[in-house]
Amino acid sequence: MKIGVIGGGQLGRMLALAGTPLGMNFAFLDPAPDACAAPLGEHLRADYGDQEHLRQLADEVDLVTFEFESVPAETVAFLSQFVPVYPSAESLRIARDRWFEKSMFKDLGIPTPSFADIQSQADLDAAVASIGLPAVLKTRTLGYDGKGQKVLRTAEDVVGTFDELGSVPCLLEGFVPFTGEVSLIAVRARDGETRFYPLVHNTHENGILRLSVASEDHLLQNLAEDYAGRVLKQLDYVGVLAFEFFEVDGGLKANEIAPRVHNSGHWTIEGAECSQFENHLRAVAGLPLGSTAKVGESAMLNFIGEVPAVDKVVAIDECHLHHYGKAFKVGRKVGHATLRCDDMATLEQKIQQVEALIKG
Ligand code: AMP
């Protein structure tokens, strides 16, 4: 079976690493000459709106999936005429736009911060008056890793902020005084079967994920599964979906969903029976899903900007290096390490060892 992937970054690369043993081949559509998934499959180097190359991709593959959600809607609509596309155009439409996403949470009775659609500075002024400060202004689309958003704490912060974010449609959200951030990686098969990985506790720095720790019997696991299950059913979703929540007042508030494999699920490569990457491919290919059970204690640390010396990373027992083969650049995710240990005390010790390498 040949899988077409829109995007050829590290998520595409890890999809191919998981799918190759299943007998799958890959073609990546990505305009970047140095797309890091390219060594693992065919690289169609073209823009996402290039219909000639989209048609070529559709002719060559059995199905198409995505490694990022900001794919133009026309690209998805065009491909869907010729080849099955998972997750669906409708799932992408909702998940890529914070207004549609939060409106869906509200309709499904899933708690989420107060929010308002912002099309102008006047809308922003009115929304601040009703939601209050502090609040967070986010672009409705194209934001990632803390980009395209600003925390508003004082009345001065509000002045001119709509222009500062590019005068594009935005969402104002009430600031959540969360005690923690967790994510749930879910997978839904074509026949509707749904499985969930254990909740992951995430730590961010400057808006970028730094550390994920898989939890054991988290008190909010069932609640998170209930909320995610409602979304998966509503969207008739196929594939892996990541659901990010704030932990607040002993419950959960939905932050956002990502209609794809997710950075906070990278630990599953070594830390779960079947990784998020393999399960995404199984789901879209119509294969039975794999077990989402955790094997031991597990954590993932991102390498941002550079990968520490390889010999030092692999010298740490129970530490698994994933180097994405990308050029090093400040603020860029260029690799990660997964730790898998028998107990939490050892895991915490190893996290400190890897953090020491990161700090150099
Ligand atoms: P996002 O791109 O929406 O995931 O936001 C990136 C990070 O900003 C989140 O992981 C939080 O740490 C923080 N953040 C986003 N929205 C809020 C909010 N409404 N209240 C408090 N912190 C937030």
mmCIF file of C-alpha atoms and ligand atoms in Angstrom:
data_model
loop_
_atom_site.group_PDB
_atom_site.id
_atom_site.type_symbol
_atom_site.label_atom_id
_atom_site.label_comp_id
_atom_site.label_asym_id
_atom_site.label_seq_id
_atom_site.Cartn_x
_atom_site.Cartn_y
_atom_site.Cartn_z
ATOM 1 C CA MET A 1 0.000 0.000 0.000
ATOM 2 C CA LYS A 2 1.297 3.468 -0.875
ATOM 3 C CA ILE A 3 0.417 6.385 1.407
ATOM 4 C CA GLY A 4 0.514 10.009 0.269
ATOM 5 C CA VAL A 5 1.423 12.472 3.002
ATOM 6 C CA ILE A 6 0.852 16.218 2.703
ATOM 7 C CA GLY A 7 3.911 17.694 4.400
ATOM 8 C CA GLY A 8 7.361 16.169 4.680
ATOM 9 C CA GLY A 9 8.578 17.221 8.138
ATOM 10 C CA GLN A 10 9.473 15.089 11.140
ATOM 11 C CA LEU A 11 5.920 13.840 11.616
ATOM 12 C CA GLY A 12 5.917 12.497 8.054
ATOM 13 C CA ARG A 13 9.333 10.994 8.669
ATOM 14 C CA MET A 14 8.132 9.167 11.790
ATOM 15 C CA LEU A 15 4.979 7.994 9.980
ATOM 16 C CA ALA A 16 7.218 6.403 7.327
ATOM 17 C CA LEU A 17 9.473 4.853 9.968
ATOM 18 C CA ALA A 18 6.367 3.235 11.503
ATOM 19 C CA GLY A 19 4.698 2.235 8.246
ATOM 20 C CA THR A 20 7.643 0.722 6.401
ATOM 21 C CA PRO A 21 7.608 -2.496 8.531
ATOM 22 C CA LEU A 22 3.891 -2.834 7.689
ATOM 23 C CA GLY A 23 4.834 -3.012 4.010
ATOM 24 C CA MET A 24 3.759 0.546 3.253
ATOM 25 C CA ASN A 25 5.505 2.951 0.883
ATOM 26 C CA PHE A 26 5.320 6.720 1.100
ATOM 27 C CA ALA A 27 5.168 9.799 -1.105
ATOM 28 C CA PHE A 28 5.483 13.242 0.488
ATOM 29 C CA LEU A 29 4.246 16.478 -1.031
ATOM 30 C CA ASP A 30 6.327 19.337 0.358
ATOM 31 C CA PRO A 31 7.776 22.422 -1.349
ATOM 32 C CA ALA A 32 10.893 22.431 0.865
ATOM 33 C CA PRO A 33 13.987 21.039 -0.906
ATOM 34 C CA ASP A 34 15.317 19.756 2.431
ATOM 35 C CA ALA A 35 12.076 18.168 3.733
ATOM 36 C CA CYS A 36 13.362 15.736 6.360
ATOM 37 C CA ALA A 37 10.916 12.940 5.451
ATOM 38 C CA ALA A 38 12.243 12.860 1.872
ATOM 39 C CA PRO A 39 14.900 10.153 2.444
ATOM 40 C CA LEU A 40 12.104 7.772 3.517
ATOM 41 C CA GLY A 41 9.964 7.952 0.408
ATOM 42 C CA GLU A 42 9.276 9.748 -2.822
ATOM 43 C CA HIS A 43 9.446 13.528 -2.560
ATOM 44 C CA LEU A 44 7.066 15.529 -4.759
ATOM 45 C CA ARG A 45 8.557 18.972 -4.460
ATOM 46 C CA ALA A 46 5.660 21.317 -5.156
ATOM 47 C CA ASP A 47 3.387 23.863 -3.530
ATOM 48 C CA TYR A 48 0.304 22.573 -1.729
ATOM 49 C CA GLY A 49 -1.925 24.230 -4.333
ATOM 50 C CA ASP A 50 -0.068 22.802 -7.353
ATOM 51 C CA GLN A 51 -2.848 20.817 -9.069
ATOM 52 C CA GLU A 52 -0.533 19.001 -11.465
ATOM 53 C CA HIS A 53 1.486 17.511 -8.618
ATOM 54 C CA LEU A 54 -1.623 16.906 -6.504
ATOM 55 C CA ARG A 55 -3.075 14.903 -9.401
ATOM 56 C CA GLN A 56 0.193 12.972 -9.740
ATOM 57 C CA LEU A 57 0.113 12.205 -6.018
ATOM 58 C CA ALA A 58 -3.520 11.066 -6.176
ATOM 59 C CA ASP A 59 -2.726 8.758 -9.129
ATOM 60 C CA GLU A 60 0.232 7.165 -7.380
ATOM 61 C CA VAL A 61 -1.124 6.460 -3.896
ATOM 62 C CA ASP A 62 -3.935 4.436 -2.297
ATOM 63 C CA LEU A 63 -4.880 7.170 0.175
ATOM 64 C CA VAL A 64 -3.753 10.567 1.402
ATOM 65 C CA THR A 65 -3.178 11.813 4.945
ATOM 66 C CA PHE A 66 -1.605 14.919 6.520
ATOM 67 C CA GLU A 67 1.152 15.786 8.892
ATOM 68 C CA PHE A 68 -0.053 19.361 9.514
ATOM 69 C CA GLU A 69 -3.495 20.945 9.647
ATOM 70 C CA SER A 70 -2.921 24.232 7.838
ATOM 71 C CA VAL A 71 -3.377 22.585 4.451
ATOM 72 C CA PRO A 72 -5.475 24.807 2.149
ATOM 73 C CA ALA A 73 -9.105 23.632 2.026
ATOM 74 C CA GLU A 74 -8.932 23.646 -1.816
ATOM 75 C CA THR A 75 -6.047 21.153 -1.708
ATOM 76 C CA VAL A 76 -8.114 18.724 0.342
ATOM 77 C CA ALA A 77 -11.205 19.243 -1.829
ATOM 78 C CA PHE A 78 -9.173 18.680 -4.999
ATOM 79 C CA LEU A 79 -7.505 15.492 -3.741
ATOM 80 C CA SER A 80 -10.787 14.103 -2.362
ATOM 81 C CA GLN A 81 -12.156 13.894 -5.935
ATOM 82 C CA PHE A 82 -9.605 11.244 -6.856
ATOM 83 C CA VAL A 83 -8.428 9.408 -3.740
ATOM 84 C CA PRO A 84 -9.628 8.687 -0.162
ATOM 85 C CA VAL A 85 -8.404 11.388 2.248
ATOM 86 C CA TYR A 86 -8.187 10.788 6.030
ATOM 87 C CA PRO A 87 -8.946 12.601 8.257
ATOM 88 C CA SER A 88 -11.747 14.184 6.258
ATOM 89 C CA ALA A 89 -11.878 17.670 4.772
ATOM 90 C CA GLU A 90 -14.522 18.555 7.385
ATOM 91 C CA SER A 91 -12.298 17.431 10.300
ATOM 92 C CA LEU A 92 -9.489 19.633 8.988
ATOM 93 C CA ARG A 93 -11.815 22.587 8.417
ATOM 94 C CA ILE A 94 -12.891 22.541 12.061
ATOM 95 C CA ALA A 95 -9.526 21.747 13.647
ATOM 96 C CA ARG A 96 -7.496 24.336 11.756
ATOM 97 C CA ASP A 97 -9.663 27.277 12.861
ATOM 98 C CA ARG A 98 -9.851 28.133 16.558
ATOM 99 C CA TRP A 99 -13.345 29.669 16.202
ATOM 100 C CA PHE A 100 -14.894 26.561 14.631
ATOM 101 C CA GLU A 101 -13.015 24.344 17.071
ATOM 102 C CA LYS A 102 -14.116 26.175 20.230
ATOM 103 C CA SER A 103 -17.681 26.549 18.909
ATOM 104 C CA MET A 104 -17.771 22.762 18.447
ATOM 105 C CA PHE A 105 -16.546 22.214 22.043
ATOM 106 C CA LYS A 106 -19.328 24.501 23.283
ATOM 107 C CA ASP A 107 -21.999 22.726 21.185
ATOM 108 C CA LEU A 108 -20.816 19.357 22.545
ATOM 109 C CA GLY A 109 -20.922 20.542 26.171
ATOM 110 C CA ILE A 110 -17.134 20.372 26.579
ATOM 111 C CA PRO A 111 -15.829 23.067 28.976
ATOM 112 C CA THR A 112 -13.499 25.565 27.270
ATOM 113 C CA PRO A 113 -12.319 29.110 28.143
ATOM 114 C CA SER A 114 -14.728 31.997 27.360
ATOM 115 C CA PHE A 115 -14.071 33.070 23.792
ATOM 116 C CA ALA A 116 -15.074 35.668 21.194
ATOM 117 C CA ASP A 117 -14.533 36.079 17.457
ATOM 118 C CA ILE A 118 -12.416 39.163 16.690
ATOM 119 C CA GLN A 119 -12.503 40.797 13.245
ATOM 120 C CA SER A 120 -11.351 44.309 14.237
ATOM 121 C CA GLN A 121 -9.836 46.361 17.069
ATOM 122 C CA ALA A 122 -13.397 47.463 17.984
ATOM 123 C CA ASP A 123 -14.419 43.771 18.371
ATOM 124 C CA LEU A 124 -11.358 43.274 20.568
ATOM 125 C CA ASP A 125 -12.198 46.251 22.800
ATOM 126 C CA ALA A 126 -15.773 44.978 23.215
ATOM 127 C CA ALA A 127 -14.653 41.395 23.926
ATOM 128 C CA VAL A 128 -12.112 42.549 26.535
ATOM 129 C CA ALA A 129 -14.931 44.457 28.250
ATOM 130 C CA SER A 130 -17.037 41.284 28.507
ATOM 131 C CA ILE A 131 -14.376 38.553 29.004
ATOM 132 C CA GLY A 132 -12.046 40.674 31.174
ATOM 133 C CA LEU A 133 -8.260 40.612 31.616
ATOM 134 C CA PRO A 134 -5.971 38.740 31.596
ATOM 135 C CA ALA A 135 -6.911 37.181 28.268
ATOM 136 C CA VAL A 136 -5.145 35.654 25.277
ATOM 137 C CA LEU A 137 -5.550 36.911 21.708
ATOM 138 C CA LYS A 138 -4.809 34.215 19.108
ATOM 139 C CA THR A 139 -5.002 34.190 15.317
ATOM 140 C CA ARG A 140 -7.856 31.886 14.280
ATOM 141 C CA THR A 141 -5.618 29.926 11.894
ATOM 142 C CA LEU A 142 -1.942 29.163 11.297
ATOM 143 C CA GLY A 143 -0.756 29.565 14.915
ATOM 144 C CA TYR A 144 1.659 26.979 16.315
ATOM 145 C CA ASP A 145 4.250 26.671 19.087
ATOM 146 C CA GLY A 146 2.952 29.850 20.757
ATOM 147 C CA LYS A 147 3.235 31.851 17.492
ATOM 148 C CA GLY A 148 0.317 34.073 16.460
ATOM 149 C CA GLN A 149 -0.788 34.820 20.007
ATOM 150 C CA LYS A 150 -0.367 37.408 22.731
ATOM 151 C CA VAL A 151 -1.283 37.462 26.399
ATOM 152 C CA LEU A 152 -3.124 40.670 27.320
ATOM 153 C CA ARG A 153 -2.708 41.654 30.975
ATOM 154 C CA THR A 154 -3.358 45.406 31.107
ATOM 155 C CA ALA A 155 -5.506 47.926 29.200
ATOM 156 C CA GLU A 156 -2.304 49.172 27.483
ATOM 157 C CA ASP A 157 -1.642 45.674 26.123
ATOM 158 C CA VAL A 158 -4.962 45.821 24.264
ATOM 159 C CA VAL A 159 -4.179 49.014 22.318
ATOM 160 C CA GLY A 160 -3.229 48.261 18.701
ATOM 161 C CA THR A 161 -2.936 44.508 19.335
ATOM 162 C CA PHE A 162 -5.270 43.513 16.494
ATOM 163 C CA ASP A 163 -2.844 45.154 14.020
ATOM 164 C CA GLU A 164 0.141 43.660 15.847
ATOM 165 C CA LEU A 165 -1.173 40.141 15.131
ATOM 166 C CA GLY A 166 -1.522 41.037 11.436
ATOM 167 C CA SER A 167 -5.124 42.366 11.266
ATOM 168 C CA VAL A 168 -6.352 38.828 10.570
ATOM 169 C CA PRO A 169 -9.384 37.074 12.114
ATOM 170 C CA CYS A 170 -8.581 36.269 15.745
ATOM 171 C CA LEU A 171 -10.095 34.713 18.836
ATOM 172 C CA LEU A 172 -9.982 36.259 22.281
ATOM 173 C CA GLU A 173 -9.882 33.700 25.098
ATOM 174 C CA GLY A 174 -10.170 34.154 28.839
ATOM 175 C CA PHE A 175 -6.849 33.377 30.540
ATOM 176 C CA VAL A 176 -7.050 30.022 32.352
ATOM 177 C CA PRO A 177 -5.161 29.854 35.688
ATOM 178 C CA PHE A 178 -4.333 26.207 35.050
ATOM 179 C CA THR A 179 -2.476 23.903 37.442
ATOM 180 C CA GLY A 180 -1.209 21.735 34.583
ATOM 181 C CA GLU A 181 -1.511 20.962 30.878
ATOM 182 C CA VAL A 182 -2.391 17.473 29.673
ATOM 183 C CA SER A 183 -3.058 15.930 26.296
ATOM 184 C CA LEU A 184 -4.935 12.861 25.202
ATOM 185 C CA ILE A 185 -3.869 11.054 22.046
ATOM 186 C CA ALA A 186 -6.845 9.216 20.558
ATOM 187 C CA VAL A 187 -7.204 7.037 17.491
ATOM 188 C CA ARG A 188 -10.394 6.156 15.626
ATOM 189 C CA ALA A 189 -10.629 3.509 12.931
ATOM 190 C CA ARG A 190 -12.713 3.664 9.770
ATOM 191 C CA ASP A 191 -15.308 1.402 11.440
ATOM 192 C CA GLY A 192 -15.593 3.752 14.453
ATOM 193 C CA GLU A 193 -13.518 1.705 16.915
ATOM 194 C CA THR A 194 -11.776 4.172 19.231
ATOM 195 C CA ARG A 195 -8.742 3.797 21.500
ATOM 196 C CA PHE A 196 -6.976 6.210 23.836
ATOM 197 C CA TYR A 197 -3.417 6.435 25.146
ATOM 198 C CA PRO A 198 -2.808 7.336 28.803
ATOM 199 C CA LEU A 199 -3.012 11.086 29.498
ATOM 200 C CA VAL A 200 0.281 12.912 29.079
ATOM 201 C CA HIS A 201 1.450 15.769 31.285
ATOM 202 C CA ASN A 202 3.106 18.515 29.199
ATOM 203 C CA THR A 203 5.513 21.314 30.092
ATOM 204 C CA HIS A 204 6.003 24.210 27.659
ATOM 205 C CA GLU A 205 8.715 26.854 27.495
ATOM 206 C CA ASN A 206 8.149 30.008 25.418
ATOM 207 C CA GLY A 207 5.056 28.332 23.949
ATOM 208 C CA ILE A 208 7.032 25.288 22.713
ATOM 209 C CA LEU A 209 6.550 21.803 24.160
ATOM 210 C CA ARG A 210 9.646 20.835 26.164
ATOM 211 C CA LEU A 211 8.704 17.744 28.189
ATOM 212 C CA SER A 212 5.899 15.148 28.072
ATOM 213 C CA VAL A 213 5.442 12.548 30.804
ATOM 214 C CA ALA A 214 2.955 9.709 30.310
ATOM 215 C CA SER A 215 0.757 9.266 33.368
ATOM 216 C CA GLU A 216 -0.460 6.166 35.168
ATOM 217 C CA ASP A 217 -4.163 5.946 36.087
ATOM 218 C CA HIS A 218 -4.695 9.716 35.874
ATOM 219 C CA LEU A 219 -7.823 10.789 37.794
ATOM 220 C CA LEU A 220 -9.038 12.751 34.752
ATOM 221 C CA GLN A 221 -8.431 9.970 32.177
ATOM 222 C CA ASN A 222 -12.115 8.992 31.923
ATOM 223 C CA LEU A 223 -13.277 12.596 31.673
ATOM 224 C CA ALA A 224 -10.724 13.335 28.929
ATOM 225 C CA GLU A 225 -11.819 10.204 27.042
ATOM 226 C CA ASP A 226 -15.460 11.242 27.352
ATOM 227 C CA TYR A 227 -14.731 14.704 25.873
ATOM 228 C CA ALA A 228 -12.465 13.383 23.106
ATOM 229 C CA GLY A 229 -14.978 10.633 22.272
ATOM 230 C CA ARG A 230 -17.689 13.253 21.659
ATOM 231 C CA VAL A 231 -15.450 15.106 19.183
ATOM 232 C CA LEU A 232 -14.341 11.956 17.358
ATOM 233 C CA LYS A 233 -17.950 10.862 16.913
ATOM 234 C CA GLN A 234 -19.147 14.316 15.865
ATOM 235 C CA LEU A 235 -16.464 14.503 13.144
ATOM 236 C CA ASP A 236 -16.787 10.814 12.182
ATOM 237 C CA TYR A 237 -13.037 11.058 12.564
ATOM 238 C CA VAL A 238 -10.505 8.625 11.099
ATOM 239 C CA GLY A 239 -6.884 8.592 12.316
ATOM 240 C CA VAL A 240 -5.019 9.977 15.319
ATOM 241 C CA LEU A 241 -6.365 13.102 17.001
ATOM 242 C CA ALA A 242 -4.563 14.947 19.802
ATOM 243 C CA PHE A 243 -6.652 16.782 22.379
ATOM 244 C CA GLU A 244 -4.945 19.401 24.576
ATOM 245 C CA PHE A 245 -6.532 20.371 27.897
ATOM 246 C CA PHE A 246 -5.899 22.716 30.792
ATOM 247 C CA GLU A 247 -6.200 21.141 34.230
ATOM 248 C CA VAL A 248 -8.158 23.588 36.353
ATOM 249 C CA ASP A 249 -10.327 23.340 39.517
ATOM 250 C CA GLY A 250 -9.956 19.552 39.510
ATOM 251 C CA GLY A 251 -11.456 19.292 36.012
ATOM 252 C CA LEU A 252 -10.507 19.933 32.386
ATOM 253 C CA LYS A 253 -10.979 22.816 29.984
ATOM 254 C CA ALA A 254 -10.405 22.106 26.310
ATOM 255 C CA ASN A 255 -7.635 24.156 24.719
ATOM 256 C CA GLU A 256 -7.323 22.735 21.220
ATOM 257 C CA ILE A 257 -7.317 19.668 19.007
ATOM 258 C CA ALA A 258 -4.775 18.680 16.363
ATOM 259 C CA PRO A 259 -6.075 16.405 13.557
ATOM 260 C CA ARG A 260 -2.824 14.472 13.276
ATOM 261 C CA VAL A 261 -0.065 12.707 15.144
ATOM 262 C CA HIS A 262 1.267 15.039 17.826
ATOM 263 C CA ASN A 263 4.512 15.956 19.558
ATOM 264 C CA SER A 264 3.072 14.979 22.953
ATOM 265 C CA GLY A 265 2.565 11.447 21.586
ATOM 266 C CA HIS A 266 6.157 10.836 20.461
ATOM 267 C CA TRP A 267 6.866 8.861 23.641
ATOM 268 C CA THR A 268 4.563 6.116 22.295
ATOM 269 C CA ILE A 269 7.268 4.965 19.840
ATOM 270 C CA GLU A 270 9.101 3.191 22.637
ATOM 271 C CA GLY A 271 6.658 3.731 25.510
ATOM 272 C CA ALA A 272 3.494 2.060 24.171
ATOM 273 C CA GLU A 273 2.681 -1.307 22.610
ATOM 274 C CA CYS A 274 1.758 0.359 19.312
ATOM 275 C CA SER A 275 2.910 3.913 18.589
ATOM 276 C CA GLN A 276 0.668 6.825 17.607
ATOM 277 C CA PHE A 277 2.342 6.730 14.169
ATOM 278 C CA GLU A 278 1.574 3.059 13.538
ATOM 279 C CA ASN A 279 -1.954 3.454 14.902
ATOM 280 C CA HIS A 280 -2.618 6.449 12.653
ATOM 281 C CA LEU A 281 -1.536 4.399 9.636
ATOM 282 C CA ARG A 282 -3.557 1.381 10.758
ATOM 283 C CA ALA A 283 -6.631 3.615 11.143
ATOM 284 C CA VAL A 284 -6.396 5.341 7.769
ATOM 285 C CA ALA A 285 -5.502 2.092 5.983
ATOM 286 C CA GLY A 286 -8.515 0.258 7.434
ATOM 287 C CA LEU A 287 -6.370 -2.165 9.471
ATOM 288 C CA PRO A 288 -7.235 -3.297 13.026
ATOM 289 C CA LEU A 289 -5.976 -0.831 15.658
ATOM 290 C CA GLY A 290 -3.011 -1.711 17.887
ATOM 291 C CA SER A 291 -2.821 -1.669 21.670
ATOM 292 C CA THR A 292 -2.400 1.780 23.246
ATOM 293 C CA ALA A 293 -1.154 0.298 26.543
ATOM 294 C CA LYS A 294 1.924 1.855 28.124
ATOM 295 C CA VAL A 295 4.988 -0.361 28.593
ATOM 296 C CA GLY A 296 6.787 0.936 31.682
ATOM 297 C CA GLU A 297 7.163 4.598 32.639
ATOM 298 C CA SER A 298 7.873 6.959 29.795
ATOM 299 C CA ALA A 299 8.806 10.558 29.027
ATOM 300 C CA MET A 300 9.832 12.580 25.989
ATOM 301 C CA LEU A 301 12.139 15.595 25.867
ATOM 302 C CA ASN A 302 12.303 17.806 22.794
ATOM 303 C CA PHE A 303 15.586 18.990 21.351
ATOM 304 C CA ILE A 304 14.956 22.569 20.267
ATOM 305 C CA GLY A 305 17.556 24.438 18.190
ATOM 306 C CA GLU A 306 20.140 21.646 18.318
ATOM 307 C CA VAL A 307 20.597 17.990 19.203
ATOM 308 C CA PRO A 308 23.177 17.434 21.972
ATOM 309 C CA ALA A 309 26.217 15.282 21.099
ATOM 310 C CA VAL A 310 24.828 11.952 19.887
ATOM 311 C CA ASP A 311 27.393 9.878 21.824
ATOM 312 C CA LYS A 312 26.346 11.557 25.078
ATOM 313 C CA VAL A 313 22.601 11.057 24.474
ATOM 314 C CA VAL A 314 22.883 7.375 23.596
ATOM 315 C CA ALA A 315 25.273 6.797 26.519
ATOM 316 C CA ILE A 316 22.282 7.270 28.861
ATOM 317 C CA ASP A 317 20.689 3.875 29.509
ATOM 318 C CA GLU A 318 17.013 3.574 28.560
ATOM 319 C CA CYS A 319 17.284 6.720 26.426
ATOM 320 C CA HIS A 320 16.214 6.562 22.768
ATOM 321 C CA LEU A 321 17.370 9.278 20.387
ATOM 322 C CA HIS A 322 15.301 10.516 17.452
ATOM 323 C CA HIS A 323 17.322 12.876 15.276
ATOM 324 C CA TYR A 324 15.173 14.466 12.566
ATOM 325 C CA GLY A 325 18.077 15.227 10.209
ATOM 326 C CA LYS A 326 17.073 18.892 9.998
ATOM 327 C CA ALA A 327 19.418 21.892 9.927
ATOM 328 C CA PHE A 328 19.843 23.303 13.436
ATOM 329 C CA LYS A 329 18.097 26.651 13.962
ATOM 330 C CA VAL A 330 17.061 28.557 17.086
ATOM 331 C CA GLY A 331 13.527 27.626 18.185
ATOM 332 C CA ARG A 332 13.218 24.732 15.698
ATOM 333 C CA LYS A 333 12.323 21.197 16.805
ATOM 334 C CA VAL A 334 15.249 19.129 15.521
ATOM 335 C CA GLY A 335 14.922 15.923 17.523
ATOM 336 C CA HIS A 336 13.688 14.320 20.708
ATOM 337 C CA ALA A 337 14.629 11.647 23.203
ATOM 338 C CA THR A 338 12.282 9.103 24.739
ATOM 339 C CA LEU A 339 13.048 7.637 28.142
ATOM 340 C CA ARG A 340 11.478 4.334 29.105
ATOM 341 C CA CYS A 341 12.113 3.030 32.612
ATOM 342 C CA ASP A 342 10.620 0.531 35.052
ATOM 343 C CA ASP A 343 9.808 3.068 37.767
ATOM 344 C CA MET A 344 9.087 6.781 38.207
ATOM 345 C CA ALA A 345 12.128 7.467 40.411
ATOM 346 C CA THR A 346 14.496 6.245 37.671
ATOM 347 C CA LEU A 347 12.511 8.149 35.057
ATOM 348 C CA GLU A 348 12.886 11.414 36.974
ATOM 349 C CA GLN A 349 16.614 10.827 37.367
ATOM 350 C CA LYS A 350 17.005 10.207 33.627
ATOM 351 C CA ILE A 351 14.959 13.300 32.756
ATOM 352 C CA GLN A 352 17.478 15.333 34.745
ATOM 353 C CA GLN A 353 20.373 13.680 32.899
ATOM 354 C CA VAL A 354 18.906 14.579 29.500
ATOM 355 C CA GLU A 355 18.051 18.102 30.701
ATOM 356 C CA ALA A 356 21.666 18.568 31.769
ATOM 357 C CA LEU A 357 22.787 17.631 28.232
ATOM 358 C CA ILE A 358 20.287 20.079 26.744
ATOM 359 C CA LYS A 359 21.603 22.875 28.944
ATOM 360 C CA GLY A 360 25.121 21.897 27.773
HETATM 361 P P1 AMP B 1 -1.961 27.035 22.045
HETATM 362 O O1 AMP B 1 -1.219 27.358 20.800
HETATM 363 O O2 AMP B 1 -3.369 27.494 22.041
HETATM 364 O O3 AMP B 1 -1.827 25.598 22.457
HETATM 365 O O4 AMP B 1 -1.208 27.857 23.217
HETATM 366 C C1 AMP B 1 0.158 27.645 23.554
HETATM 367 C C2 AMP B 1 0.342 27.707 25.063
HETATM 368 O O5 AMP B 1 -0.065 28.994 25.567
HETATM 369 C C3 AMP B 1 -0.515 26.715 25.825
HETATM 370 O O6 AMP B 1 0.104 25.450 25.870
HETATM 371 C C4 AMP B 1 -0.610 27.384 27.189
HETATM 372 O O7 AMP B 1 0.569 27.168 27.941
HETATM 373 C C5 AMP B 1 -0.711 28.851 26.841
HETATM 374 N N1 AMP B 1 -2.139 29.246 26.701
HETATM 375 C C6 AMP B 1 -2.873 29.178 25.567
HETATM 376 N N2 AMP B 1 -4.142 29.582 25.783
HETATM 377 C C7 AMP B 1 -4.226 29.912 27.081
HETATM 378 C C8 AMP B 1 -5.286 30.382 27.917
HETATM 379 N N3 AMP B 1 -6.516 30.626 27.439
HETATM 380 N N4 AMP B 1 -5.013 30.583 29.247
HETATM 381 C C9 AMP B 1 -3.770 30.366 29.731
HETATM 382 N N5 AMP B 1 -2.719 29.930 28.989
HETATM 383 C C10 AMP B 1 -2.936 29.704 27.687
#
